[in-house]
mmCIF file of C-alpha atoms in Angstrom:
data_model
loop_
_atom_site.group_PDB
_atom_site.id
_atom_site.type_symbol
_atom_site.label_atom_id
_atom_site.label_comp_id
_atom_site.label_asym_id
_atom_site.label_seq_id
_atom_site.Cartn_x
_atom_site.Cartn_y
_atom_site.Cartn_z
ATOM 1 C CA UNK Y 1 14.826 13.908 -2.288
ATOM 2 C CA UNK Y 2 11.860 15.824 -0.704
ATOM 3 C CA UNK Y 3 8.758 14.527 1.608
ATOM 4 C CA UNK Y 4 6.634 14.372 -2.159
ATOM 5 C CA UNK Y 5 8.629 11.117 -2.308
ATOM 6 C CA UNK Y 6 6.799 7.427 -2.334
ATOM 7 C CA UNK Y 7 8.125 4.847 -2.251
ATOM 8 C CA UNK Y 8 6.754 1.441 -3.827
ATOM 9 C CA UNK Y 9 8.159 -2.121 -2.787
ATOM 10 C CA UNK Y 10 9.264 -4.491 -5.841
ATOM 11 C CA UNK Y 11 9.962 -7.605 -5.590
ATOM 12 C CA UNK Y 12 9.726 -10.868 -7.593
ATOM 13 C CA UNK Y 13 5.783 -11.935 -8.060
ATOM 14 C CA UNK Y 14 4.472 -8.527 -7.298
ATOM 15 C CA UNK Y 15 0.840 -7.806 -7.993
ATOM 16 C CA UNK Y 16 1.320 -4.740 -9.870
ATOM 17 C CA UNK Y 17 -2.264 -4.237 -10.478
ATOM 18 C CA UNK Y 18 -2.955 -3.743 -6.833
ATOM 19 C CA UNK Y 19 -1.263 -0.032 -6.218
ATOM 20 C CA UNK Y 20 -2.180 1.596 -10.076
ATOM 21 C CA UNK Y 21 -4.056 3.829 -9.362
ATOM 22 C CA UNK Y 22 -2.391 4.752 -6.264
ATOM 23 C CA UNK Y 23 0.505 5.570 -7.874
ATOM 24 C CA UNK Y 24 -0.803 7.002 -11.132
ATOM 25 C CA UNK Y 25 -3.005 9.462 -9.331
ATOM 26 C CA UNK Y 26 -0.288 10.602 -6.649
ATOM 27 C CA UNK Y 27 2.144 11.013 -9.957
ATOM 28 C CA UNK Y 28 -0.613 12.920 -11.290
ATOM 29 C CA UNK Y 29 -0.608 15.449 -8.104
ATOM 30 C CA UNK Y 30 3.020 16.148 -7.744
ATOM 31 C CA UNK Y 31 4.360 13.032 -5.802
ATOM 32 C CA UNK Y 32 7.715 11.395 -7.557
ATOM 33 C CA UNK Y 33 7.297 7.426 -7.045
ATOM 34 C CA UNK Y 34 10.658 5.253 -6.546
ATOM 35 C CA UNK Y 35 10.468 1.995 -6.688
ATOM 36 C CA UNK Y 36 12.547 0.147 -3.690
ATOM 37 C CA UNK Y 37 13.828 -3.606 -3.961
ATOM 38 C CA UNK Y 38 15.925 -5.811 -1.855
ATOM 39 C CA UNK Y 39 18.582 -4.942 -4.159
ATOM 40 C CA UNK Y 40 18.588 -3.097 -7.546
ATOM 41 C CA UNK Y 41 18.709 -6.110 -9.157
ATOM 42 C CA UNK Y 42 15.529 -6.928 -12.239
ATOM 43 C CA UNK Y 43 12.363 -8.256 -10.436
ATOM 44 C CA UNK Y 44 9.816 -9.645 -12.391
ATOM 45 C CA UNK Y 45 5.882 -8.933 -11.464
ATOM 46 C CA UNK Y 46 2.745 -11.286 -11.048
ATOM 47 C CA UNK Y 47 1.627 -10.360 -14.316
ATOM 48 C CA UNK Y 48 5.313 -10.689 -15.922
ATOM 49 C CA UNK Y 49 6.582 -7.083 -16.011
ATOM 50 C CA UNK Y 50 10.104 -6.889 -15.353
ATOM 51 C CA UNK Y 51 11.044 -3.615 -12.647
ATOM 52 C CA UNK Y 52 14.268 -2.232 -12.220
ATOM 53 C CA UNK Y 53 14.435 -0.794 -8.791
ATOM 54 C CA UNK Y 54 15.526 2.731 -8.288
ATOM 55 C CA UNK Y 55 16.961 1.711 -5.014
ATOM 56 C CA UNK Y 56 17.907 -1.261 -2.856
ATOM 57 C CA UNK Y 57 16.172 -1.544 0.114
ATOM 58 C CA UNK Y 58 19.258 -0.689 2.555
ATOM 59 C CA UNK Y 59 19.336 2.693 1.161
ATOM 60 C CA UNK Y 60 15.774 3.375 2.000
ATOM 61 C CA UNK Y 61 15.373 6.138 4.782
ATOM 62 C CA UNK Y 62 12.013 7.082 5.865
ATOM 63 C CA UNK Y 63 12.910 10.821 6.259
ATOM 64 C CA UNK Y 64 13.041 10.616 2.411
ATOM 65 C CA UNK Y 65 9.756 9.107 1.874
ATOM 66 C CA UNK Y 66 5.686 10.179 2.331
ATOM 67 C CA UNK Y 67 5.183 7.103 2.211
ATOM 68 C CA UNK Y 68 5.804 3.019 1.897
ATOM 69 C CA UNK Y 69 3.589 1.028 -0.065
ATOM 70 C CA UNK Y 70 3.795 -2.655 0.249
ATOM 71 C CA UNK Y 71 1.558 -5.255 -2.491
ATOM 72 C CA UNK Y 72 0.594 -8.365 -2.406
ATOM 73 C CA UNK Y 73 3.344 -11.372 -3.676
ATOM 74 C CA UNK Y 74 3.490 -14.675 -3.434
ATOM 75 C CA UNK Y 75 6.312 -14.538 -1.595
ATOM 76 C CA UNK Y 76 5.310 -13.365 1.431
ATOM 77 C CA UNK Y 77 3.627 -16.865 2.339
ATOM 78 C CA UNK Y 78 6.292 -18.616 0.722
ATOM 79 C CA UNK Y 79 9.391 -18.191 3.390
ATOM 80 C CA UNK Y 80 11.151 -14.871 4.493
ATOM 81 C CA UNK Y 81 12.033 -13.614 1.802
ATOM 82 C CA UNK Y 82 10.196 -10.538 2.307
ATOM 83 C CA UNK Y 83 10.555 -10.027 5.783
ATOM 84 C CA UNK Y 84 12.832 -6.816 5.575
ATOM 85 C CA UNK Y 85 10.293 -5.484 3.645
ATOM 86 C CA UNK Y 86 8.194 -5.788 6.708
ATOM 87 C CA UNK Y 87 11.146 -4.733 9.486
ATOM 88 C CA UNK Y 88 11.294 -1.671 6.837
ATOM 89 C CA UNK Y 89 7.431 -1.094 7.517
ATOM 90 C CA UNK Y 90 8.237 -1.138 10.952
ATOM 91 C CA UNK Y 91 11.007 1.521 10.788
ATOM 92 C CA UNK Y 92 8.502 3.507 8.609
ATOM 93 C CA UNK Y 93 5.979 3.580 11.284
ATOM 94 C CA UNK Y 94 8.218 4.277 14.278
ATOM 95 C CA UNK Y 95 9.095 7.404 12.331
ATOM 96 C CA UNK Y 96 5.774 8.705 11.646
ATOM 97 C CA UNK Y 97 5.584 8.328 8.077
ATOM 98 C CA UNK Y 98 2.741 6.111 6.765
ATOM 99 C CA UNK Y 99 2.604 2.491 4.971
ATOM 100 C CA UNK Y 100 0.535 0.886 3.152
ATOM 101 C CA UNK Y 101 -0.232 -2.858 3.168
ATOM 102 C CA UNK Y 102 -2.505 -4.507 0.719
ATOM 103 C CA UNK Y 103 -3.095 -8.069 -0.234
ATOM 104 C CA UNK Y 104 -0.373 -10.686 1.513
ATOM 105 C CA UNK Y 105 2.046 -8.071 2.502
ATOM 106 C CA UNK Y 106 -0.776 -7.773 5.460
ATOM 107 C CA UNK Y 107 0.833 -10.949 6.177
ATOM 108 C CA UNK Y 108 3.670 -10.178 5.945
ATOM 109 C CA UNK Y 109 3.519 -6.957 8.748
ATOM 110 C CA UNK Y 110 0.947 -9.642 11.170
ATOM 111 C CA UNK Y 111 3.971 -11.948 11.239
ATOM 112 C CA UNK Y 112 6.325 -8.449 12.371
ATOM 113 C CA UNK Y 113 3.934 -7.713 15.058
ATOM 114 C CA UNK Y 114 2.840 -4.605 13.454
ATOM 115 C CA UNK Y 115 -1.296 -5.170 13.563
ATOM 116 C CA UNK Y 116 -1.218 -6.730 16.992
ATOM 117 C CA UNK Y 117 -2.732 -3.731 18.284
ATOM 118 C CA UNK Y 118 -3.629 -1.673 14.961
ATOM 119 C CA UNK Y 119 -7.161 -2.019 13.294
ATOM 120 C CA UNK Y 120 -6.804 -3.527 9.943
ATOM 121 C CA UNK Y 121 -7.867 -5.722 7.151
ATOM 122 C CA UNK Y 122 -6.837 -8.280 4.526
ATOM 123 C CA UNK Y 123 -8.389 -10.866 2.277
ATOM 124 C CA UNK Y 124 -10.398 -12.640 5.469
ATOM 125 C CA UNK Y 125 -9.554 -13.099 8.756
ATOM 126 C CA UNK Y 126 -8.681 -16.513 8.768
ATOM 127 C CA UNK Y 127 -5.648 -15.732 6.288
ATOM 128 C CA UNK Y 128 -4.276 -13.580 9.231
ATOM 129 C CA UNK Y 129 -4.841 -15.734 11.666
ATOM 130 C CA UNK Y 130 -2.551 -18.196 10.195
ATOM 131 C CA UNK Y 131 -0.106 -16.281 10.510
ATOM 132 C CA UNK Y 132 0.045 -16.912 14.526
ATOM 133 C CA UNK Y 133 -0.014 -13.158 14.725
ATOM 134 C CA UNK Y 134 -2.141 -11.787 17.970
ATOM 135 C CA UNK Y 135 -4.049 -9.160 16.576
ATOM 136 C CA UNK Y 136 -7.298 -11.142 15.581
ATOM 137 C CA UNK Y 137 -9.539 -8.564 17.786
ATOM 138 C CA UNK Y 138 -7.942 -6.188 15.693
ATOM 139 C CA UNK Y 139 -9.203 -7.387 12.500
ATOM 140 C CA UNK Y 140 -11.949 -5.359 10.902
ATOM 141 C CA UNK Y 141 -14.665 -6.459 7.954
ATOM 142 C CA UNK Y 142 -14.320 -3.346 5.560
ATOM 143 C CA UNK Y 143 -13.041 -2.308 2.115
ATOM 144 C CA UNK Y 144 -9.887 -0.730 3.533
ATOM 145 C CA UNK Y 145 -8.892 0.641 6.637
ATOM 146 C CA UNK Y 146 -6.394 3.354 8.231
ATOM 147 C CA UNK Y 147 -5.438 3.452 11.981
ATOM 148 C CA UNK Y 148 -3.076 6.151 12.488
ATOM 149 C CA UNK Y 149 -0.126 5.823 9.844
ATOM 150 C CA UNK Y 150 -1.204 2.379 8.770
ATOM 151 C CA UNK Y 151 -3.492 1.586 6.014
ATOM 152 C CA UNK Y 152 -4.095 -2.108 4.622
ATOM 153 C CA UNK Y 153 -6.798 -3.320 2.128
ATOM 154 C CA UNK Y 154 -7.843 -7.127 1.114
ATOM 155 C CA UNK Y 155 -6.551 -7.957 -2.258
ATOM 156 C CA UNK Y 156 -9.543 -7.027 -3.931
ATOM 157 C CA UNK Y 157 -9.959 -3.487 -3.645
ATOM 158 C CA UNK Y 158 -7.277 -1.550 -4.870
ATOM 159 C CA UNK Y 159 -9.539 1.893 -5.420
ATOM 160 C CA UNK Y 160 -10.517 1.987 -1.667
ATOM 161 C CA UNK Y 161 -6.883 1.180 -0.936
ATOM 162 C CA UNK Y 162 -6.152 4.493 -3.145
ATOM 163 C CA UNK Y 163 -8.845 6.565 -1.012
ATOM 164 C CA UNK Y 164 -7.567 5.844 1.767
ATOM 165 C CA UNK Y 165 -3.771 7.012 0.630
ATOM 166 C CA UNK Y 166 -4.921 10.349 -0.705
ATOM 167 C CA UNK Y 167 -7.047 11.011 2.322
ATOM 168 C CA UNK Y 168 -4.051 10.617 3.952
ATOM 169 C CA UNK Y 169 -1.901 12.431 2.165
ATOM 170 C CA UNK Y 170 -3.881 15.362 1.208
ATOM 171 C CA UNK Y 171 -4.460 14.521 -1.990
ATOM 172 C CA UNK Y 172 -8.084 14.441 -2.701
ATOM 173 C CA UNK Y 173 -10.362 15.967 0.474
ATOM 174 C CA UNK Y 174 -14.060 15.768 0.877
ATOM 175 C CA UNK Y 175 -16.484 16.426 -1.920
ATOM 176 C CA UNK Y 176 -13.607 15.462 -4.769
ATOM 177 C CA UNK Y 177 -12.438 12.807 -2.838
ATOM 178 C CA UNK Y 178 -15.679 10.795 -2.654
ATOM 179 C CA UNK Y 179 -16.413 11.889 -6.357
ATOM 180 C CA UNK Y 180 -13.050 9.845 -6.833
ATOM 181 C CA UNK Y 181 -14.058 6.976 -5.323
ATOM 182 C CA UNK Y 182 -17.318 6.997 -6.585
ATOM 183 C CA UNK Y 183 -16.433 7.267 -9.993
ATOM 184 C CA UNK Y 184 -13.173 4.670 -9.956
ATOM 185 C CA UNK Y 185 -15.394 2.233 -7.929
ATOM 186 C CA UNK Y 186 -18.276 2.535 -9.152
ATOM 187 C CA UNK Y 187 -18.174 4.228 -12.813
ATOM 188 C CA UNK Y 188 -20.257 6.692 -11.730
ATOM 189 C CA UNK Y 189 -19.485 9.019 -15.007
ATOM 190 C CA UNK Y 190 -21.207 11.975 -13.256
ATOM 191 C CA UNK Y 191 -18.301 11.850 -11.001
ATOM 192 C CA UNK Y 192 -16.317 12.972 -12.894
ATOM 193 C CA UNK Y 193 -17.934 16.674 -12.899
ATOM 194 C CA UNK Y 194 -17.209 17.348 -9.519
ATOM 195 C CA UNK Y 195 -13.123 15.596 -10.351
ATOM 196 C CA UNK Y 196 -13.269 18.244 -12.813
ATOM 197 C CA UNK Y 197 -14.175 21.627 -10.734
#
């Protein structure tokens, strides 16, 4: 397996919709996505779409990955079922490869400890805060944000979740990348010109 690797969480009650066009456009520029779960056992997603995991989530090394992406479930406010998930974000970031956190698996990394002293965002503050995490001062009003190898999004806004990932990775860069955004966000067709150069 090579760096051009990402890796995508799955687990039951997934909100696939939140990382599609993440993971179509980095398929689209040479990265291979694998899906991870806590086994390789069937999950089933929020909108009913049953995943077969390429990998259980023991077997998961960051120096195989470019990245971790982590969606929204409602499991992570439902117990701990997801909290490896989060100890695997953790393990992700210690090693200097990025993750990405959208939705409630923000919650899920606040109760880790991992945006105590990180800028990020989520649905509202308030949802974090419940949480008992300490990074409230932390907590930023925007779209999506990135603070080193971290990037997290509310569960709303999956296309500036996705510009924040390619900046990141390379993927899209100045002129194209805003076209990108501008044109996913906010169907502006003559976007789509500049995409195309």
């Amino acid at each position: 397996m090579t760096r051009i690797t990402v890796h995508l969480a799955v687990y039951d009650t997934f909100a696939d919709w939140e990382t599609g066009h993440t993971t179509a456009h980095l398929t689209q520029n040479g990265f291979t996505v694998r899906t991870v779960g806590l086994t390789t056992d069937p999950v089933t997603t929020m909108g009913g779409v049953r995943v077969q995991p390429d990998l259980a989530l023991a077997d998961l090394d960051p120096a195989d990955s470019a990245l971790l992406i982590l969606t929204g479930a409602h499991l992570w406010d439902a117990g701990n079922d997801l909290a490896p998930f989060a100890a695997a974000a953790r393990t992700f970031l210690d090693a200097g490869v990025p993750v990405v956190a959208i939705c409630g698996a923000t919650a899920g990394l606040a109760r880790e400890g991992l945006l105590d002293d990180r800028d990020h965002t989520s649905a509202v503050s308030f949802y974090l805060a419940a949480t008992g995490y300490k990074g409230g001062e932390h907590y930023r009003e925007a779209d999506a944000v990135t603070d080193g190898d971290l990037i997290t999004a509310g569960p709303t806004e999956p296309v500036a979740l996705a510009r924040e990932v390619f900046a990141k990775l390379g993927v899209y860069e100045g002129e194209k990348l805003d076209a990108w955004y501008r044109l996913f966000h906010d169907s502006d067709a003559s976007a789509f010109a500049v995409l195309e150069s």
